[in-house]
Each structure stands twice: as C-alpha cells, then as structure tokens.
Amino acid sequence: IPQKPWFYDLREVWKGYPIQSMLPSQYWYYMIELSFYWSLLFSIASDVKRKDFKEQIIHHVATIILISFSWFANYVRAGTLIMALHDSSDYLLESAKMFNYAGWRNTCNNIFIVFAAVFIITRLVILPFWIMHCTVFYPLDLYPAFFGYYFFNFMMVVLQSLHIFWAYLIIRMAQKFITGKVVEDERSDREETDNSEEEEEVAKNGPLSNGHPVLNNNHRKTD
C-alpha cells in the first residue's frame, strides 16, 4: 500500500472512479480480511462472553458489510486504506496477548502502551479526519451522491462509534499499566475473573471444600 499513489494523495482514491483496475494484491488482501472477520463472527459464540459481546458482534457484522460493499461498489482503494489502518494496531494487540500468555508481563505491558497510542492515533485521528473526510467529501467533486455513498459512510460512522467505546476501555487499562496496578481486562466481568482465580487454585491444590484442599481418594494407595 505505501507504494500506491493514493496512500499519499487521498484524491487519487477516486481518480477514474468507477472504472478502476484491480491488482492481484488487492484481491488477496480482500479475500483474507473477509475470511478472517467471518471466522471471528463464527468463533465468538464459543469464546468467553465479555461485557462488549454485543459491540463485538456489531463490529464484525459492520466490517463484513463494509468489506463486501466496498468490493461490489469498487471502493477498493478506500477499502484497502481502511483495512490497513485497522491492521496497524491489531498486530500490536495480538503480540501483547502472546507475551501475556507466555508470562512476559513487562514486555506485554510495554507493547500494550504502544498499541494504545497507535490505536488512538489511527482510529480516533487518522480515520475520522483523513479517511472519512476522503469518503464523505471528495466523491462529491466527481459524481452526485447515491444510495451506496450514504450507506458506506453510515457504516463508517457505526464503526467509528465502536472505536470511541473501545478507546475508553483501552485508556483505562493503559492507566493501570502505567501506574503499576494489577490489570485485568476491562471487558471482563468480576464474576469471570473470580472464576478464573478459583480454577487456578484448583489446578495448584486440587478441589477445595470450604477453602481447604480435598484429598482425592479415587486412586489406590501405592508404596
């Protein structure tokens, strides 16, 4: 994408529209992203349900609709910019998760702070003030607004609203990282966290009864 002229001049996004050529790289980028979000939509049903479960469903559905519609309406150049902008912070989030699972807490915390900064810059600054400005105002210089124009930008507003919601949660978590407090996922319910702690205790000490370990008498005693 950095090699494309519309990466630097957003007016190039609409140059020659609606007749614009499709590059093989753009085709595969669309197919991989669309497949990925369909897989997220199906797998979320079996994942841990968090406070933002409904928001995640809305996000995945809105993203699938945007990717599909931009493909059919040949908004491919705008679509690739939007997907690349989202991916830039997602890599950091997944890296932070992996280091957290590996027990590298300091590395996880540092990466998460970088992720929070990139998320806010890309999704609360660049997306609304550059990309959405490009999709709302620049097309009107070339052709009159039609249904697809309004529909696409409405879905972008839905997506941006979710970004504001998640940015609030991310900032709260980042504050805890910086202050050194014990951090848990802001999307988690208290009950879910308590259950996880109980499971860890059971794994270490065996089943508990009134807070005390229960001996397992199902196995034959051997010398």
PDB file of C-alpha atoms in Angstrom:
ATOM      1  CA  ILE A   1       0.000   0.000   0.000  1.00  0.00           C
ATOM      2  CA  PRO A   2       2.806   2.554   0.673  1.00  0.00           C
ATOM      3  CA  GLN A   3       3.798   2.092  -2.985  1.00  0.00           C
ATOM      4  CA  LYS A   4       0.379   3.260  -4.221  1.00  0.00           C
ATOM      5  CA  PRO A   5      -0.219   6.935  -5.134  1.00  0.00           C
ATOM      6  CA  TRP A   6      -3.484   7.064  -3.151  1.00  0.00           C
ATOM      7  CA  PHE A   7      -1.541   6.343   0.039  1.00  0.00           C
ATOM      8  CA  TYR A   8      -0.065   9.858  -0.137  1.00  0.00           C
ATOM      9  CA  ASP A   9      -2.754  11.761  -2.057  1.00  0.00           C
ATOM     10  CA  LEU A  10      -6.257  10.751  -0.977  1.00  0.00           C
ATOM     11  CA  ARG A  11      -7.807  12.401  -4.033  1.00  0.00           C
ATOM     12  CA  GLU A  12      -6.171   9.609  -6.053  1.00  0.00           C
ATOM     13  CA  VAL A  13      -8.577   7.217  -4.304  1.00  0.00           C
ATOM     14  CA  TRP A  14     -11.363   8.427  -6.607  1.00  0.00           C
ATOM     15  CA  LYS A  15      -9.346   9.143  -9.741  1.00  0.00           C
ATOM     16  CA  GLY A  16     -11.040   7.356 -12.645  1.00  0.00           C
ATOM     17  CA  TYR A  17     -13.861   6.010 -10.450  1.00  0.00           C
ATOM     18  CA  PRO A  18     -15.915   3.878 -11.030  1.00  0.00           C
ATOM     19  CA  ILE A  19     -13.619   2.280 -13.617  1.00  0.00           C
ATOM     20  CA  GLN A  20     -10.502   1.320 -11.672  1.00  0.00           C
ATOM     21  CA  SER A  21      -8.265  -1.700 -12.203  1.00  0.00           C
ATOM     22  CA  MET A  22      -7.974  -4.445  -9.600  1.00  0.00           C
ATOM     23  CA  LEU A  23      -4.480  -5.578  -8.605  1.00  0.00           C
ATOM     24  CA  PRO A  24      -3.858  -9.214  -7.520  1.00  0.00           C
ATOM     25  CA  SER A  25      -2.531  -7.943  -4.176  1.00  0.00           C
ATOM     26  CA  GLN A  26      -5.775  -6.057  -3.588  1.00  0.00           C
ATOM     27  CA  TYR A  27      -7.824  -9.150  -4.443  1.00  0.00           C
ATOM     28  CA  TRP A  28      -5.987 -11.363  -1.951  1.00  0.00           C
ATOM     29  CA  TYR A  29      -5.992  -8.675   0.717  1.00  0.00           C
ATOM     30  CA  TYR A  30      -9.785  -8.508   0.462  1.00  0.00           C
ATOM     31  CA  MET A  31     -10.248 -12.278   0.456  1.00  0.00           C
ATOM     32  CA  ILE A  32      -8.004 -12.798   3.504  1.00  0.00           C
ATOM     33  CA  GLU A  33      -9.571  -9.951   5.507  1.00  0.00           C
ATOM     34  CA  LEU A  34     -13.120 -11.046   4.679  1.00  0.00           C
ATOM     35  CA  SER A  35     -12.336 -14.655   5.633  1.00  0.00           C
ATOM     36  CA  PHE A  36     -10.733 -13.512   8.874  1.00  0.00           C
ATOM     37  CA  TYR A  37     -13.745 -11.484  10.022  1.00  0.00           C
ATOM     38  CA  TRP A  38     -16.166 -14.272   9.071  1.00  0.00           C
ATOM     39  CA  SER A  39     -14.100 -16.634  11.240  1.00  0.00           C
ATOM     40  CA  LEU A  40     -14.246 -14.142  14.135  1.00  0.00           C
ATOM     41  CA  LEU A  41     -18.012 -13.885  13.785  1.00  0.00           C
ATOM     42  CA  PHE A  42     -18.426 -17.675  13.984  1.00  0.00           C
ATOM     43  CA  SER A  43     -15.853 -18.248  16.751  1.00  0.00           C
ATOM     44  CA  ILE A  44     -17.159 -15.527  19.073  1.00  0.00           C
ATOM     45  CA  ALA A  45     -20.086 -17.772  20.033  1.00  0.00           C
ATOM     46  CA  SER A  46     -17.688 -20.276  21.659  1.00  0.00           C
ATOM     47  CA  ASP A  47     -15.349 -17.647  23.132  1.00  0.00           C
ATOM     48  CA  VAL A  48     -15.592 -16.138  26.631  1.00  0.00           C
ATOM     49  CA  LYS A  49     -18.506 -13.713  26.658  1.00  0.00           C
ATOM     50  CA  ARG A  50     -17.348 -10.302  27.829  1.00  0.00           C
ATOM     51  CA  LYS A  51     -19.082  -7.007  28.531  1.00  0.00           C
ATOM     52  CA  ASP A  52     -18.585  -5.864  24.939  1.00  0.00           C
ATOM     53  CA  PHE A  53     -20.023  -9.053  23.404  1.00  0.00           C
ATOM     54  CA  LYS A  54     -22.776  -7.133  21.585  1.00  0.00           C
ATOM     55  CA  GLU A  55     -20.331  -4.480  20.426  1.00  0.00           C
ATOM     56  CA  GLN A  56     -18.049  -7.180  19.024  1.00  0.00           C
ATOM     57  CA  ILE A  57     -20.961  -8.701  17.091  1.00  0.00           C
ATOM     58  CA  ILE A  58     -21.893  -5.277  15.700  1.00  0.00           C
ATOM     59  CA  HIS A  59     -18.253  -4.591  14.796  1.00  0.00           C
ATOM     60  CA  HIS A  60     -17.755  -7.889  12.954  1.00  0.00           C
ATOM     61  CA  VAL A  61     -21.050  -7.574  11.054  1.00  0.00           C
ATOM     62  CA  ALA A  62     -20.355  -3.921  10.151  1.00  0.00           C
ATOM     63  CA  THR A  63     -16.826  -4.802   8.999  1.00  0.00           C
ATOM     64  CA  ILE A  64     -18.064  -7.687   6.834  1.00  0.00           C
ATOM     65  CA  ILE A  65     -20.728  -5.426   5.298  1.00  0.00           C
ATOM     66  CA  LEU A  66     -18.172  -2.673   4.632  1.00  0.00           C
ATOM     67  CA  ILE A  67     -15.645  -5.031   3.058  1.00  0.00           C
ATOM     68  CA  SER A  68     -18.314  -6.698   0.904  1.00  0.00           C
ATOM     69  CA  PHE A  69     -19.993  -3.463  -0.150  1.00  0.00           C
ATOM     70  CA  SER A  70     -16.716  -1.712  -0.967  1.00  0.00           C
ATOM     71  CA  TRP A  71     -15.866  -4.702  -3.158  1.00  0.00           C
ATOM     72  CA  PHE A  72     -19.156  -4.583  -5.084  1.00  0.00           C
ATOM     73  CA  ALA A  73     -19.167  -0.779  -5.376  1.00  0.00           C
ATOM     74  CA  ASN A  74     -15.482  -0.783  -6.419  1.00  0.00           C
ATOM     75  CA  TYR A  75     -14.478   1.264  -3.370  1.00  0.00           C
ATOM     76  CA  VAL A  76     -11.398  -0.952  -3.340  1.00  0.00           C
ATOM     77  CA  ARG A  77      -8.801   1.773  -2.903  1.00  0.00           C
ATOM     78  CA  ALA A  78     -10.642   3.276   0.062  1.00  0.00           C
ATOM     79  CA  GLY A  79     -11.245  -0.225   1.413  1.00  0.00           C
ATOM     80  CA  THR A  80      -7.578  -1.182   1.365  1.00  0.00           C
ATOM     81  CA  LEU A  81      -6.637   2.018   3.196  1.00  0.00           C
ATOM     82  CA  ILE A  82      -9.265   1.398   5.879  1.00  0.00           C
ATOM     83  CA  MET A  83      -8.214  -2.245   6.381  1.00  0.00           C
ATOM     84  CA  ALA A  84      -4.510  -1.351   6.541  1.00  0.00           C
ATOM     85  CA  LEU A  85      -5.242   1.374   9.094  1.00  0.00           C
ATOM     86  CA  HIS A  86      -7.056  -1.127  11.322  1.00  0.00           C
ATOM     87  CA  ASP A  87      -4.382  -3.797  10.920  1.00  0.00           C
ATOM     88  CA  SER A  88      -1.608  -1.436  12.030  1.00  0.00           C
ATOM     89  CA  SER A  89      -2.749  -1.604  15.660  1.00  0.00           C
ATOM     90  CA  ASP A  90      -4.118  -5.176  15.611  1.00  0.00           C
ATOM     91  CA  TYR A  91      -0.619  -6.633  15.167  1.00  0.00           C
ATOM     92  CA  LEU A  92       0.480  -4.953  18.385  1.00  0.00           C
ATOM     93  CA  LEU A  93      -2.569  -6.155  20.324  1.00  0.00           C
ATOM     94  CA  GLU A  94      -2.057  -9.781  19.288  1.00  0.00           C
ATOM     95  CA  SER A  95       1.655  -9.518  20.168  1.00  0.00           C
ATOM     96  CA  ALA A  96       0.785  -8.187  23.629  1.00  0.00           C
ATOM     97  CA  LYS A  97      -1.622 -11.107  24.132  1.00  0.00           C
ATOM     98  CA  MET A  98       1.051 -13.658  23.191  1.00  0.00           C
ATOM     99  CA  PHE A  99       3.601 -12.188  25.602  1.00  0.00           C
ATOM    100  CA  ASN A 100       0.933 -12.103  28.311  1.00  0.00           C
ATOM    101  CA  TYR A 101       0.174 -15.808  27.808  1.00  0.00           C
ATOM    102  CA  ALA A 102       3.917 -16.528  27.851  1.00  0.00           C
ATOM    103  CA  GLY A 103       4.233 -14.767  31.213  1.00  0.00           C
ATOM    104  CA  TRP A 104       6.397 -11.903  29.919  1.00  0.00           C
ATOM    105  CA  ARG A 105       4.381  -9.265  31.764  1.00  0.00           C
ATOM    106  CA  ASN A 106       6.798  -6.329  31.364  1.00  0.00           C
ATOM    107  CA  THR A 107       7.098  -6.908  27.608  1.00  0.00           C
ATOM    108  CA  CYS A 108       3.325  -7.273  27.389  1.00  0.00           C
ATOM    109  CA  ASN A 109       2.766  -4.020  29.269  1.00  0.00           C
ATOM    110  CA  ASN A 110       5.201  -2.062  27.094  1.00  0.00           C
ATOM    111  CA  ILE A 111       3.696  -3.362  23.864  1.00  0.00           C
ATOM    112  CA  PHE A 112       0.207  -2.593  25.150  1.00  0.00           C
ATOM    113  CA  ILE A 113       1.151   1.039  25.802  1.00  0.00           C
ATOM    114  CA  VAL A 114       2.441   1.310  22.211  1.00  0.00           C
ATOM    115  CA  PHE A 115      -0.751  -0.390  20.990  1.00  0.00           C
ATOM    116  CA  ALA A 116      -2.916   2.108  22.901  1.00  0.00           C
ATOM    117  CA  ALA A 117      -1.059   5.039  21.318  1.00  0.00           C
ATOM    118  CA  VAL A 118      -1.272   3.591  17.794  1.00  0.00           C
ATOM    119  CA  PHE A 119      -4.963   2.714  18.273  1.00  0.00           C
ATOM    120  CA  ILE A 120      -5.865   6.246  19.331  1.00  0.00           C
ATOM    121  CA  ILE A 121      -3.814   7.906  16.574  1.00  0.00           C
ATOM    122  CA  THR A 122      -5.067   5.668  13.765  1.00  0.00           C
ATOM    123  CA  ARG A 123      -8.721   5.211  14.755  1.00  0.00           C
ATOM    124  CA  LEU A 124      -9.567   8.454  16.528  1.00  0.00           C
ATOM    125  CA  VAL A 125      -7.436  10.856  14.461  1.00  0.00           C
ATOM    126  CA  ILE A 126      -6.408   9.494  11.052  1.00  0.00           C
ATOM    127  CA  LEU A 127      -9.604   7.521  10.338  1.00  0.00           C
ATOM    128  CA  PRO A 128     -12.161  10.304  11.000  1.00  0.00           C
ATOM    129  CA  PHE A 129     -10.119  13.328   9.902  1.00  0.00           C
ATOM    130  CA  TRP A 130      -8.383  11.847   6.847  1.00  0.00           C
ATOM    131  CA  ILE A 131     -10.058   8.659   5.631  1.00  0.00           C
ATOM    132  CA  MET A 132     -13.680   9.551   6.425  1.00  0.00           C
ATOM    133  CA  HIS A 133     -13.076  13.056   5.093  1.00  0.00           C
ATOM    134  CA  CYS A 134     -11.900  11.365   1.904  1.00  0.00           C
ATOM    135  CA  THR A 135     -15.003   9.150   1.621  1.00  0.00           C
ATOM    136  CA  VAL A 136     -17.505  11.899   2.565  1.00  0.00           C
ATOM    137  CA  PHE A 137     -16.294  14.994   0.670  1.00  0.00           C
ATOM    138  CA  TYR A 138     -14.007  14.001  -2.210  1.00  0.00           C
ATOM    139  CA  PRO A 139     -16.515  11.777  -4.097  1.00  0.00           C
ATOM    140  CA  LEU A 140     -18.982  14.681  -4.355  1.00  0.00           C
ATOM    141  CA  ASP A 141     -16.489  16.552  -6.543  1.00  0.00           C
ATOM    142  CA  LEU A 142     -16.746  13.789  -9.158  1.00  0.00           C
ATOM    143  CA  TYR A 143     -20.323  12.461  -9.071  1.00  0.00           C
ATOM    144  CA  PRO A 144     -23.624  13.100  -7.268  1.00  0.00           C
ATOM    145  CA  ALA A 145     -24.340  11.197  -4.076  1.00  0.00           C
ATOM    146  CA  PHE A 146     -26.187   7.887  -4.471  1.00  0.00           C
ATOM    147  CA  PHE A 147     -27.512   5.240  -2.060  1.00  0.00           C
ATOM    148  CA  GLY A 148     -24.170   3.444  -1.813  1.00  0.00           C
ATOM    149  CA  TYR A 149     -22.427   6.681  -0.843  1.00  0.00           C
ATOM    150  CA  TYR A 150     -24.769   7.240   2.100  1.00  0.00           C
ATOM    151  CA  PHE A 151     -24.786   3.569   3.123  1.00  0.00           C
ATOM    152  CA  PHE A 152     -20.990   3.241   3.124  1.00  0.00           C
ATOM    153  CA  ASN A 153     -20.459   6.381   5.188  1.00  0.00           C
ATOM    154  CA  PHE A 154     -23.233   5.418   7.621  1.00  0.00           C
ATOM    155  CA  MET A 155     -21.465   2.112   8.290  1.00  0.00           C
ATOM    156  CA  MET A 156     -18.216   4.034   8.765  1.00  0.00           C
ATOM    157  CA  VAL A 157     -19.930   6.150  11.445  1.00  0.00           C
ATOM    158  CA  VAL A 158     -21.077   2.943  13.192  1.00  0.00           C
ATOM    159  CA  LEU A 159     -17.505   1.660  13.130  1.00  0.00           C
ATOM    160  CA  GLN A 160     -16.140   4.946  14.440  1.00  0.00           C
ATOM    161  CA  SER A 161     -18.621   4.896  17.345  1.00  0.00           C
ATOM    162  CA  LEU A 162     -17.305   1.476  18.373  1.00  0.00           C
ATOM    163  CA  HIS A 163     -13.742   2.785  18.184  1.00  0.00           C
ATOM    164  CA  ILE A 164     -14.609   5.545  20.661  1.00  0.00           C
ATOM    165  CA  PHE A 165     -16.142   2.984  23.030  1.00  0.00           C
ATOM    166  CA  TRP A 166     -13.084   0.705  22.882  1.00  0.00           C
ATOM    167  CA  ALA A 167     -10.674   3.633  23.146  1.00  0.00           C
ATOM    168  CA  TYR A 168     -12.269   4.460  26.500  1.00  0.00           C
ATOM    169  CA  LEU A 169     -11.627   0.913  27.760  1.00  0.00           C
ATOM    170  CA  ILE A 170      -8.087   0.890  26.367  1.00  0.00           C
ATOM    171  CA  ILE A 171      -7.209   4.200  28.049  1.00  0.00           C
ATOM    172  CA  ARG A 172      -8.474   2.850  31.387  1.00  0.00           C
ATOM    173  CA  MET A 173      -6.286  -0.238  31.013  1.00  0.00           C
ATOM    174  CA  ALA A 174      -3.278   1.822  29.908  1.00  0.00           C
ATOM    175  CA  GLN A 175      -3.596   3.993  33.017  1.00  0.00           C
ATOM    176  CA  LYS A 176      -3.404   0.875  35.186  1.00  0.00           C
ATOM    177  CA  PHE A 177      -0.354  -0.362  33.278  1.00  0.00           C
ATOM    178  CA  ILE A 178       1.438   2.956  33.790  1.00  0.00           C
ATOM    179  CA  THR A 179       0.576   3.183  37.498  1.00  0.00           C
ATOM    180  CA  GLY A 180       1.640  -0.434  38.069  1.00  0.00           C
ATOM    181  CA  LYS A 181      -1.722  -1.647  39.333  1.00  0.00           C
ATOM    182  CA  VAL A 182      -2.869  -5.244  38.882  1.00  0.00           C
ATOM    183  CA  VAL A 183      -4.506  -5.263  35.478  1.00  0.00           C
ATOM    184  CA  GLU A 184      -7.439  -7.303  34.305  1.00  0.00           C
ATOM    185  CA  ASP A 185      -9.321  -6.978  31.038  1.00  0.00           C
ATOM    186  CA  GLU A 186     -11.704  -4.015  31.307  1.00  0.00           C
ATOM    187  CA  ARG A 187     -14.200  -6.033  29.275  1.00  0.00           C
ATOM    188  CA  SER A 188     -14.266  -8.840  31.859  1.00  0.00           C
ATOM    189  CA  ASP A 189     -16.966  -9.290  34.447  1.00  0.00           C
ATOM    190  CA  ARG A 190     -15.890  -9.528  38.071  1.00  0.00           C
ATOM    191  CA  GLU A 191     -17.536 -12.948  38.267  1.00  0.00           C
ATOM    192  CA  GLU A 192     -15.499 -14.199  35.324  1.00  0.00           C
ATOM    193  CA  THR A 193     -12.242 -13.065  36.978  1.00  0.00           C
ATOM    194  CA  ASP A 194     -13.168 -14.741  40.263  1.00  0.00           C
ATOM    195  CA  ASN A 195     -13.905 -17.986  38.467  1.00  0.00           C
ATOM    196  CA  SER A 196     -10.515 -17.872  36.741  1.00  0.00           C
ATOM    197  CA  GLU A 197      -8.748 -17.413  40.102  1.00  0.00           C
ATOM    198  CA  GLU A 198     -10.652 -20.368  41.558  1.00  0.00           C
ATOM    199  CA  GLU A 199      -9.675 -22.540  38.598  1.00  0.00           C
ATOM    200  CA  GLU A 200      -6.003 -21.645  39.100  1.00  0.00           C
ATOM    201  CA  GLU A 201      -6.283 -22.537  42.803  1.00  0.00           C
ATOM    202  CA  VAL A 202      -7.862 -25.884  41.947  1.00  0.00           C
ATOM    203  CA  ALA A 203      -5.093 -26.600  39.461  1.00  0.00           C
ATOM    204  CA  LYS A 204      -2.457 -25.982  42.157  1.00  0.00           C
ATOM    205  CA  ASN A 205      -4.067 -27.541  45.235  1.00  0.00           C
ATOM    206  CA  GLY A 206      -6.784 -29.813  43.901  1.00  0.00           C
ATOM    207  CA  PRO A 207     -10.527 -29.405  44.572  1.00  0.00           C
ATOM    208  CA  LEU A 208     -11.443 -27.159  47.505  1.00  0.00           C
ATOM    209  CA  SER A 209     -14.068 -27.599  50.189  1.00  0.00           C
ATOM    210  CA  ASN A 210     -14.705 -24.518  52.366  1.00  0.00           C
ATOM    211  CA  GLY A 211     -11.356 -23.174  51.198  1.00  0.00           C
ATOM    212  CA  HIS A 212      -9.391 -26.326  52.103  1.00  0.00           C
ATOM    213  CA  PRO A 213      -7.953 -28.952  49.720  1.00  0.00           C
ATOM    214  CA  VAL A 214      -9.981 -32.131  49.341  1.00  0.00           C
ATOM    215  CA  LEU A 215      -7.952 -35.335  49.162  1.00  0.00           C
ATOM    216  CA  ASN A 216      -8.555 -37.450  46.112  1.00  0.00           C
ATOM    217  CA  ASN A 217      -9.418 -40.922  47.372  1.00  0.00           C
ATOM    218  CA  ASN A 218     -10.232 -42.374  43.987  1.00  0.00           C
ATOM    219  CA  HIS A 219      -6.683 -43.602  43.434  1.00  0.00           C
ATOM    220  CA  ARG A 220      -5.274 -46.776  45.067  1.00  0.00           C
ATOM    221  CA  LYS A 221      -2.558 -46.099  47.591  1.00  0.00           C
ATOM    222  CA  THR A 222       0.799 -47.423  46.475  1.00  0.00           C
ATOM    223  CA  ASP A 223       4.126 -47.747  48.312  1.00  0.00           C
TER     224      ASP A 223
END
